[in-house]
């Protein structure tokens, strides 16, 4: 089977740093992506790792360890607008994405 | 660029009915994928269309079918609707694996 596990909810305060972990077990692996989804909105692409290591995009960074089937999304300098659901997703070939269960991030003042 | 557009935005259907959802991909994108997202869950892959053919399919019954047109737009059809088909249906277009662009989705409610 295919599964991606994430914490269901994470809470933090404005200005803080938060890490959202993702462990995966999939048949086929072409990279780990992260998507943000606000309530009632569409998932939007944040970051992608095809190789081991850290990718940095502004306040967001993503890490991948293929040997551990593990990755994380790091959000720095949290803002209220970062309150949303975050999904990790594995590309399993031909642009098919297998999504995780999602992590709801609540940022408080 | 209008991005990925889906219609309708909301729909209410009765059990047993059939529904057709539509998607126009981002300009220049040739691959369209459909996902079903139940409340509080991650999107689940239904199927993908490329060059007007179904290229991949997820674990969904044959009641779910689709089509892609020469202009790359796509339709998702669901027959014999069940209460459990109530969900947000998302269309995503892409050119390559790295980034998929999602539409706002169609919220389907089956009563």
Short mmCIF file of N, CA, C and O in Angstrom, two decimals, chain B residues 23-104:
data_model
loop_
_atom_site.label_atom_id
_atom_site.label_comp_id
_atom_site.label_asym_id
_atom_site.label_seq_id
_atom_site.Cartn_x
_atom_site.Cartn_y
_atom_site.Cartn_z
N UNK B 23 -13.14 21.07 -16.25
CA UNK B 23 -11.86 21.67 -15.86
C UNK B 23 -11.13 22.20 -17.09
O UNK B 23 -11.03 21.51 -18.11
N UNK B 24 -10.66 23.44 -16.97
CA UNK B 24 -9.78 24.01 -18.01
C UNK B 24 -8.40 24.18 -17.39
O UNK B 24 -8.25 24.87 -16.37
N UNK B 25 -7.39 23.55 -17.97
CA UNK B 25 -6.07 23.60 -17.35
C UNK B 25 -5.39 24.95 -17.55
O UNK B 25 -5.84 25.78 -18.35
N UNK B 26 -4.32 25.14 -16.84
CA UNK B 26 -3.49 26.33 -17.00
C UNK B 26 -2.95 26.34 -18.43
O UNK B 26 -2.66 25.28 -19.01
N UNK B 27 -2.84 27.53 -18.99
CA UNK B 27 -2.39 27.67 -20.37
C UNK B 27 -1.07 26.95 -20.60
O UNK B 27 -0.11 27.10 -19.85
N UNK B 28 -1.07 26.11 -21.64
CA UNK B 28 0.15 25.39 -22.00
C UNK B 28 0.33 24.05 -21.32
O UNK B 28 1.22 23.28 -21.69
N UNK B 29 -0.51 23.75 -20.33
CA UNK B 29 -0.39 22.48 -19.62
C UNK B 29 -1.16 21.39 -20.37
O UNK B 29 -2.31 21.59 -20.75
N UNK B 30 -0.52 20.23 -20.54
CA UNK B 30 -1.14 19.18 -21.33
C UNK B 30 -1.64 18.00 -20.50
O UNK B 30 -2.27 17.10 -21.03
N UNK B 31 -1.34 18.00 -19.22
CA UNK B 31 -1.72 16.88 -18.35
C UNK B 31 -2.72 17.36 -17.32
O UNK B 31 -2.49 18.38 -16.65
N UNK B 32 -3.82 16.64 -17.21
CA UNK B 32 -4.86 16.98 -16.24
C UNK B 32 -5.11 15.79 -15.32
O UNK B 32 -5.30 14.66 -15.80
N UNK B 33 -5.09 16.04 -14.04
CA UNK B 33 -5.37 15.01 -13.04
C UNK B 33 -6.57 15.42 -12.22
O UNK B 33 -6.77 16.61 -11.95
N UNK B 34 -7.34 14.45 -11.79
CA UNK B 34 -8.51 14.70 -10.94
C UNK B 34 -8.28 14.05 -9.58
O UNK B 34 -7.77 12.92 -9.48
N UNK B 35 -8.69 14.78 -8.55
CA UNK B 35 -8.56 14.30 -7.18
C UNK B 35 -9.89 14.48 -6.45
O UNK B 35 -10.63 15.43 -6.71
N UNK B 36 -10.14 13.59 -5.51
CA UNK B 36 -11.29 13.70 -4.63
C UNK B 36 -10.77 14.01 -3.23
O UNK B 36 -9.88 13.31 -2.73
N UNK B 37 -11.32 15.04 -2.60
CA UNK B 37 -10.90 15.39 -1.25
C UNK B 37 -12.09 15.39 -0.31
O UNK B 37 -12.95 16.28 -0.38
N UNK B 38 -12.14 14.41 0.57
CA UNK B 38 -13.17 14.37 1.59
C UNK B 38 -12.80 15.36 2.69
O UNK B 38 -11.63 15.73 2.85
N UNK B 39 -13.78 15.77 3.45
CA UNK B 39 -13.57 16.77 4.49
C UNK B 39 -12.52 16.29 5.49
O UNK B 39 -12.60 15.18 6.02
N UNK B 40 -11.50 17.11 5.70
CA UNK B 40 -10.47 16.78 6.68
C UNK B 40 -9.44 15.77 6.21
O UNK B 40 -8.62 15.30 7.01
N UNK B 41 -9.48 15.43 4.92
CA UNK B 41 -8.54 14.45 4.38
C UNK B 41 -7.67 15.08 3.28
O UNK B 41 -7.95 16.18 2.81
N UNK B 42 -6.64 14.36 2.89
CA UNK B 42 -5.84 14.80 1.77
C UNK B 42 -6.49 14.41 0.45
O UNK B 42 -7.33 13.50 0.41
N UNK B 43 -6.15 15.09 -0.62
CA UNK B 43 -6.71 14.72 -1.94
C UNK B 43 -6.33 13.29 -2.31
O UNK B 43 -5.19 12.87 -2.07
N UNK B 44 -7.27 12.56 -2.91
CA UNK B 44 -7.05 11.20 -3.38
C UNK B 44 -7.10 11.19 -4.91
O UNK B 44 -8.07 11.69 -5.50
N UNK B 45 -6.09 10.60 -5.52
CA UNK B 45 -5.96 10.57 -6.98
C UNK B 45 -7.05 9.71 -7.59
O UNK B 45 -7.21 8.54 -7.24
N UNK B 46 -7.78 10.29 -8.56
CA UNK B 46 -8.81 9.53 -9.27
C UNK B 46 -8.24 8.98 -10.58
O UNK B 46 -8.22 7.78 -10.81
N UNK B 47 -7.84 9.88 -11.46
CA UNK B 47 -7.19 9.49 -12.70
C UNK B 47 -6.53 10.70 -13.35
O UNK B 47 -6.69 11.83 -12.90
N UNK B 48 -5.78 10.41 -14.40
CA UNK B 48 -5.02 11.44 -15.10
C UNK B 48 -5.18 11.27 -16.60
O UNK B 48 -5.20 10.14 -17.11
N UNK B 49 -5.27 12.40 -17.29
CA UNK B 49 -5.39 12.40 -18.74
C UNK B 49 -4.22 13.12 -19.39
O UNK B 49 -3.79 14.18 -18.92
N UNK B 50 -3.74 12.50 -20.45
CA UNK B 50 -2.64 13.06 -21.24
C UNK B 50 -2.86 12.66 -22.68
O UNK B 50 -3.14 11.49 -22.96
N UNK B 51 -2.79 13.60 -23.58
CA UNK B 51 -3.02 13.35 -25.01
C UNK B 51 -4.35 12.63 -25.22
O UNK B 51 -4.43 11.64 -25.98
N UNK B 52 -5.36 13.08 -24.50
CA UNK B 52 -6.74 12.62 -24.64
C UNK B 52 -6.95 11.16 -24.22
O UNK B 52 -8.01 10.58 -24.49
N UNK B 53 -5.95 10.60 -23.54
CA UNK B 53 -6.07 9.23 -23.07
C UNK B 53 -5.92 9.18 -21.54
O UNK B 53 -5.16 9.98 -20.97
N UNK B 54 -6.62 8.24 -20.90
CA UNK B 54 -6.43 8.03 -19.48
C UNK B 54 -5.08 7.33 -19.29
O UNK B 54 -4.90 6.19 -19.72
N UNK B 55 -4.16 8.01 -18.61
CA UNK B 55 -2.80 7.48 -18.49
C UNK B 55 -2.61 6.71 -17.19
O UNK B 55 -1.85 5.75 -17.14
N UNK B 56 -3.27 7.15 -16.14
CA UNK B 56 -3.16 6.48 -14.85
C UNK B 56 -4.52 6.55 -14.17
O UNK B 56 -5.31 7.47 -14.41
N UNK B 57 -4.75 5.58 -13.26
CA UNK B 57 -6.02 5.56 -12.54
C UNK B 57 -5.76 5.15 -11.10
O UNK B 57 -4.94 4.27 -10.83
N UNK B 58 -6.45 5.79 -10.20
CA UNK B 58 -6.36 5.43 -8.79
C UNK B 58 -7.40 4.37 -8.45
O UNK B 58 -8.03 3.77 -9.33
N UNK B 59 -7.60 4.13 -7.17
CA UNK B 59 -8.52 3.08 -6.71
C UNK B 59 -9.95 3.59 -6.63
O UNK B 59 -10.55 3.67 -5.56
N UNK B 60 -10.51 3.93 -7.75
CA UNK B 60 -11.89 4.38 -7.84
C UNK B 60 -12.65 3.47 -8.79
O UNK B 60 -12.10 2.99 -9.77
N UNK B 61 -13.94 3.23 -8.48
CA UNK B 61 -14.73 2.32 -9.31
C UNK B 61 -14.99 2.90 -10.70
O UNK B 61 -14.78 4.09 -10.95
N UNK B 62 -15.49 2.04 -11.56
CA UNK B 62 -15.75 2.43 -12.95
C UNK B 62 -16.86 3.47 -13.07
O UNK B 62 -17.06 4.04 -14.16
N UNK B 63 -17.58 3.72 -11.98
CA UNK B 63 -18.59 4.78 -12.01
C UNK B 63 -17.94 6.14 -12.28
O UNK B 63 -18.61 7.08 -12.71
N UNK B 64 -16.66 6.21 -12.00
CA UNK B 64 -15.89 7.44 -12.25
C UNK B 64 -15.22 7.31 -13.63
O UNK B 64 -14.43 6.38 -13.86
N UNK B 65 -15.55 8.21 -14.51
CA UNK B 65 -14.95 8.19 -15.83
C UNK B 65 -14.62 9.61 -16.24
O UNK B 65 -15.07 10.58 -15.61
N UNK B 66 -13.83 9.73 -17.29
CA UNK B 66 -13.43 11.07 -17.68
C UNK B 66 -13.17 11.18 -19.17
O UNK B 66 -13.31 10.21 -19.93
N UNK B 67 -12.76 12.37 -19.52
CA UNK B 67 -12.47 12.63 -20.92
C UNK B 67 -11.55 13.84 -20.99
O UNK B 67 -11.63 14.74 -20.13
N UNK B 68 -10.68 13.85 -21.99
CA UNK B 68 -9.88 15.04 -22.26
C UNK B 68 -10.09 15.44 -23.72
O UNK B 68 -10.08 14.58 -24.61
N UNK B 69 -10.24 16.70 -23.94
CA UNK B 69 -10.51 17.23 -25.28
C UNK B 69 -9.22 17.72 -25.93
O UNK B 69 -8.21 17.89 -25.26
N UNK B 70 -9.25 17.94 -27.25
CA UNK B 70 -8.02 18.38 -27.94
C UNK B 70 -7.43 19.66 -27.38
O UNK B 70 -6.22 19.88 -27.50
N UNK B 71 -8.23 20.51 -26.75
CA UNK B 71 -7.68 21.74 -26.17
C UNK B 71 -7.19 21.52 -24.73
O UNK B 71 -6.89 22.48 -24.02
N UNK B 72 -7.09 20.27 -24.33
CA UNK B 72 -6.58 19.81 -23.02
C UNK B 72 -7.59 19.96 -21.89
O UNK B 72 -7.33 19.46 -20.79
N UNK B 73 -8.73 20.58 -22.11
CA UNK B 73 -9.73 20.65 -21.06
C UNK B 73 -10.24 19.24 -20.76
O UNK B 73 -10.03 18.31 -21.58
N UNK B 74 -10.88 19.08 -19.62
CA UNK B 74 -11.24 17.73 -19.19
C UNK B 74 -12.57 17.72 -18.49
O UNK B 74 -13.03 18.74 -17.96
N UNK B 75 -13.20 16.57 -18.50
CA UNK B 75 -14.44 16.34 -17.75
C UNK B 75 -14.27 15.13 -16.85
O UNK B 75 -13.58 14.18 -17.21
N UNK B 76 -14.94 15.20 -15.70
CA UNK B 76 -15.06 14.06 -14.80
C UNK B 76 -16.54 13.72 -14.70
O UNK B 76 -17.35 14.59 -14.42
N UNK B 77 -16.86 12.47 -14.98
CA UNK B 77 -18.24 12.00 -14.88
C UNK B 77 -18.36 10.98 -13.76
O UNK B 77 -17.50 10.10 -13.63
N UNK B 78 -19.40 11.12 -12.97
CA UNK B 78 -19.67 10.14 -11.94
C UNK B 78 -21.11 9.67 -12.12
O UNK B 78 -22.04 10.47 -12.11
N UNK B 79 -21.28 8.35 -12.29
CA UNK B 79 -22.61 7.76 -12.45
C UNK B 79 -23.09 7.16 -11.15
O UNK B 79 -22.29 6.86 -10.25
N UNK B 80 -24.41 6.95 -11.07
CA UNK B 80 -25.01 6.26 -9.92
C UNK B 80 -24.47 6.80 -8.60
O UNK B 80 -23.90 6.05 -7.79
N UNK B 81 -24.62 8.08 -8.40
CA UNK B 81 -24.05 8.75 -7.23
C UNK B 81 -24.47 8.11 -5.91
O UNK B 81 -25.63 7.73 -5.72
N UNK B 82 -23.49 8.03 -5.02
CA UNK B 82 -23.70 7.55 -3.66
C UNK B 82 -23.48 8.70 -2.68
O UNK B 82 -22.78 9.66 -3.00
N UNK B 83 -24.04 8.56 -1.48
CA UNK B 83 -23.83 9.59 -0.47
C UNK B 83 -22.33 9.81 -0.23
O UNK B 83 -21.87 10.93 -0.01
N UNK B 84 -21.57 8.72 -0.29
CA UNK B 84 -20.14 8.77 -0.04
C UNK B 84 -19.34 9.50 -1.11
O UNK B 84 -18.14 9.74 -0.92
N UNK B 85 -19.99 9.84 -2.21
CA UNK B 85 -19.30 10.60 -3.26
C UNK B 85 -19.27 12.09 -2.93
O UNK B 85 -18.63 12.86 -3.65
N UNK B 86 -19.93 12.49 -1.88
CA UNK B 86 -19.91 13.90 -1.47
C UNK B 86 -18.49 14.27 -1.08
O UNK B 86 -17.89 13.64 -0.20
N UNK B 87 -17.95 15.29 -1.74
CA UNK B 87 -16.55 15.67 -1.52
C UNK B 87 -16.24 16.90 -2.35
O UNK B 87 -17.06 17.38 -3.13
N UNK B 88 -15.02 17.39 -2.18
CA UNK B 88 -14.48 18.44 -3.04
C UNK B 88 -13.69 17.75 -4.16
O UNK B 88 -12.81 16.93 -3.88
N UNK B 89 -14.04 18.03 -5.39
CA UNK B 89 -13.34 17.45 -6.52
C UNK B 89 -12.40 18.49 -7.11
O UNK B 89 -12.82 19.55 -7.55
N UNK B 90 -11.13 18.13 -7.11
CA UNK B 90 -10.08 19.05 -7.54
C UNK B 90 -9.49 18.59 -8.87
O UNK B 90 -9.25 17.41 -9.07
N UNK B 91 -9.25 19.55 -9.70
CA UNK B 91 -8.56 19.31 -10.97
C UNK B 91 -7.18 19.95 -10.85
O UNK B 91 -7.05 21.06 -10.31
N UNK B 92 -6.17 19.27 -11.33
CA UNK B 92 -4.81 19.81 -11.31
C UNK B 92 -4.20 19.66 -12.69
O UNK B 92 -4.37 18.63 -13.34
N UNK B 93 -3.50 20.69 -13.13
CA UNK B 93 -2.79 20.56 -14.40
C UNK B 93 -1.31 20.74 -14.15
O UNK B 93 -0.89 21.37 -13.18
N UNK B 94 -0.52 20.18 -15.03
CA UNK B 94 0.93 20.24 -14.85
C UNK B 94 1.62 19.98 -16.17
O UNK B 94 1.05 19.42 -17.12
N UNK B 95 2.88 20.44 -16.20
CA UNK B 95 3.75 20.13 -17.32
C UNK B 95 4.81 19.12 -16.92
O UNK B 95 5.31 18.39 -17.74
N UNK B 96 5.14 19.12 -15.65
CA UNK B 96 6.16 18.23 -15.16
C UNK B 96 5.85 17.88 -13.71
O UNK B 96 4.93 18.43 -13.13
N UNK B 97 6.62 16.98 -13.15
CA UNK B 97 6.29 16.43 -11.85
C UNK B 97 6.37 17.45 -10.74
O UNK B 97 5.61 17.42 -9.78
N UNK B 98 7.26 18.42 -10.88
CA UNK B 98 7.61 19.26 -9.74
C UNK B 98 6.43 20.02 -9.17
O UNK B 98 6.26 20.10 -7.97
N UNK B 99 5.59 20.60 -10.01
CA UNK B 99 4.56 21.48 -9.50
C UNK B 99 3.24 21.24 -10.22
O UNK B 99 3.17 21.31 -11.44
N UNK B 100 2.21 20.96 -9.44
CA UNK B 100 0.86 20.83 -9.97
C UNK B 100 0.07 22.06 -9.58
O UNK B 100 0.19 22.56 -8.45
N UNK B 101 -0.73 22.57 -10.49
CA UNK B 101 -1.56 23.74 -10.24
C UNK B 101 -3.00 23.25 -10.10
O UNK B 101 -3.53 22.60 -11.00
N UNK B 102 -3.59 23.60 -8.97
CA UNK B 102 -4.94 23.13 -8.67
C UNK B 102 -5.98 24.22 -8.92
O UNK B 102 -5.71 25.41 -8.68
N UNK B 103 -7.16 23.80 -9.36
CA UNK B 103 -8.30 24.69 -9.42
C UNK B 103 -8.94 24.79 -8.04
O UNK B 103 -8.54 24.10 -7.09
N UNK B 104 -9.95 25.67 -7.94
CA UNK B 104 -10.63 25.90 -6.68
C UNK B 104 -11.54 24.74 -6.28
O UNK B 104 -11.99 24.64 -5.15
#
